[in-house]
Short mmCIF file of C-alpha atoms in Angstrom, two decimals:
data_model
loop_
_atom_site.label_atom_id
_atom_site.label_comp_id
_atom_site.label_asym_id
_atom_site.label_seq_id
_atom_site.Cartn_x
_atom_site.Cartn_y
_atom_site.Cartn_z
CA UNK A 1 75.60 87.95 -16.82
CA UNK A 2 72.50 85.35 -16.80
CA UNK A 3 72.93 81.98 -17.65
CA UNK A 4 71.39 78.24 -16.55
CA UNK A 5 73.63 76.96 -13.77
CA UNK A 6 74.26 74.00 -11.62
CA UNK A 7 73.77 74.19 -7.77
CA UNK A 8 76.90 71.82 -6.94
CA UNK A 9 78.33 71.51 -10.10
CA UNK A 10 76.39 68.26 -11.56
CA UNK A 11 72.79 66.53 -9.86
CA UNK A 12 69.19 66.39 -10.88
CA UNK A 13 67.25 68.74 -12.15
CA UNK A 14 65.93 70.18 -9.30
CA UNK A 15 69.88 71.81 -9.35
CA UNK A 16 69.05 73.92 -12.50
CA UNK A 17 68.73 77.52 -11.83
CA UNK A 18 69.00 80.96 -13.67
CA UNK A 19 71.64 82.96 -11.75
CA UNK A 20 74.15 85.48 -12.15
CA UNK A 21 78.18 84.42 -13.09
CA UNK A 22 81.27 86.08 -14.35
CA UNK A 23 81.30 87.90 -17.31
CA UNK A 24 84.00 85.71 -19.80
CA UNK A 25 87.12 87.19 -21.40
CA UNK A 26 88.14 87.43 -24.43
CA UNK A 27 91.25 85.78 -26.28
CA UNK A 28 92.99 86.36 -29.57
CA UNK A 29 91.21 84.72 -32.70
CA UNK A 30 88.04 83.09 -30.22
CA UNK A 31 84.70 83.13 -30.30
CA UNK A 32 82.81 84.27 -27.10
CA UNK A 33 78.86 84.11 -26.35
CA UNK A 34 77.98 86.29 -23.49
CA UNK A 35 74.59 85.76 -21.86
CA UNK A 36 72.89 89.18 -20.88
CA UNK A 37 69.18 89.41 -19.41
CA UNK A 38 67.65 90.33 -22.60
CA UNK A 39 70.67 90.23 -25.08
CA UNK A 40 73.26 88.11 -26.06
CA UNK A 41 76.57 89.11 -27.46
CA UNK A 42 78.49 87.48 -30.38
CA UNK A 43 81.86 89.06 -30.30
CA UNK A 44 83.93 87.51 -32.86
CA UNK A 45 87.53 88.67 -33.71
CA UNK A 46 87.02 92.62 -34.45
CA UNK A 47 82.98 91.99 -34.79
CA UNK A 48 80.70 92.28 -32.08
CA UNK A 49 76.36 91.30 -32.95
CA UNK A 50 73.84 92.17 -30.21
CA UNK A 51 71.25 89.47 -30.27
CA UNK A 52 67.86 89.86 -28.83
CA UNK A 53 66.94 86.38 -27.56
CA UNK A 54 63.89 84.51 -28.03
CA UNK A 55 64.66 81.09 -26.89
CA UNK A 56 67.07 78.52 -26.40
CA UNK A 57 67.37 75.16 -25.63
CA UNK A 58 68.99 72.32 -23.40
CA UNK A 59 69.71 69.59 -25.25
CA UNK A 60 70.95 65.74 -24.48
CA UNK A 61 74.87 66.92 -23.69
CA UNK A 62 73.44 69.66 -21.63
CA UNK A 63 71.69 66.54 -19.02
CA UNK A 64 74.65 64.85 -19.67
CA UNK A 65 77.27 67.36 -18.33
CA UNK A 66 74.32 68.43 -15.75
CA UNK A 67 74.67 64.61 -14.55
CA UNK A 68 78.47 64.58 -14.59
CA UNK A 69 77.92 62.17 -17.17
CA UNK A 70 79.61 64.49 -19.79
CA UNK A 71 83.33 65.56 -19.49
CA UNK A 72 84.08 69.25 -20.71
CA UNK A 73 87.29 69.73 -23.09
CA UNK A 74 89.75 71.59 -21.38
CA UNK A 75 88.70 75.07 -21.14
CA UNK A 76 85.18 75.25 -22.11
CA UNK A 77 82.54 76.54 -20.09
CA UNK A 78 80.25 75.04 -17.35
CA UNK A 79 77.19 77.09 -18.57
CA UNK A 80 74.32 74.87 -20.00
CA UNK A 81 72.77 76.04 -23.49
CA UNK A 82 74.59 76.22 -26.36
CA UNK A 83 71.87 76.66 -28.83
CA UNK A 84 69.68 80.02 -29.00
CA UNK A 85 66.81 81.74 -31.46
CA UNK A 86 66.53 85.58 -31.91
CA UNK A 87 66.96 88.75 -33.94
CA UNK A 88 70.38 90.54 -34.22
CA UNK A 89 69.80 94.46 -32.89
CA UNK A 90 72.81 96.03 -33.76
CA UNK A 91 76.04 95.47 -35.17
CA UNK A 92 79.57 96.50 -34.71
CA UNK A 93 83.10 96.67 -35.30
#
């Protein structure tokens, strides 16, 4: 999938870039967002919305955590962006 990552894990912005990473799994009673090129997928507990994105955004935390500046709870991803615009496509179960 496509996401905004850090070259080296934390630095300036001139380590932002839009590059490929794992596809995330799934766990019992969670809520996933999975980045595609052109859709992103909400796949709540026996749910699943495609979402055609439009924009999103990078926000204080995101320079934070892209400065090291911003410890992750245990378990959450490294992947800046956490807020996104768009139109859901398709829905199912």
């Amino acid at each position: 999938m496509r996401a905004v990552l850090i070259k080296d894990g934390k630095g300036p912005i001139d380590n932002l870039y839009i590059g490929e990473t794992g596809k995330p799994t799934i766990k019992t009673d969670e809520v996933l967002v999975e980045v595609r090129p052109v859709l992103m997928i909400l796949i709540f507990p026996k749910l699943t919305v495609y979402i055609k994105i439009k924009a999103f955004g990078l926000n204080r935390m995101d320079i934070l955590q892209r400065e090291g500046k911003y410890p992750l709870p245990p378990g959450a991803s490294t992947i800046l962006g956490v807020e996104f615009s768009g139109h859901v496509v398709d829905v199912g179960r």
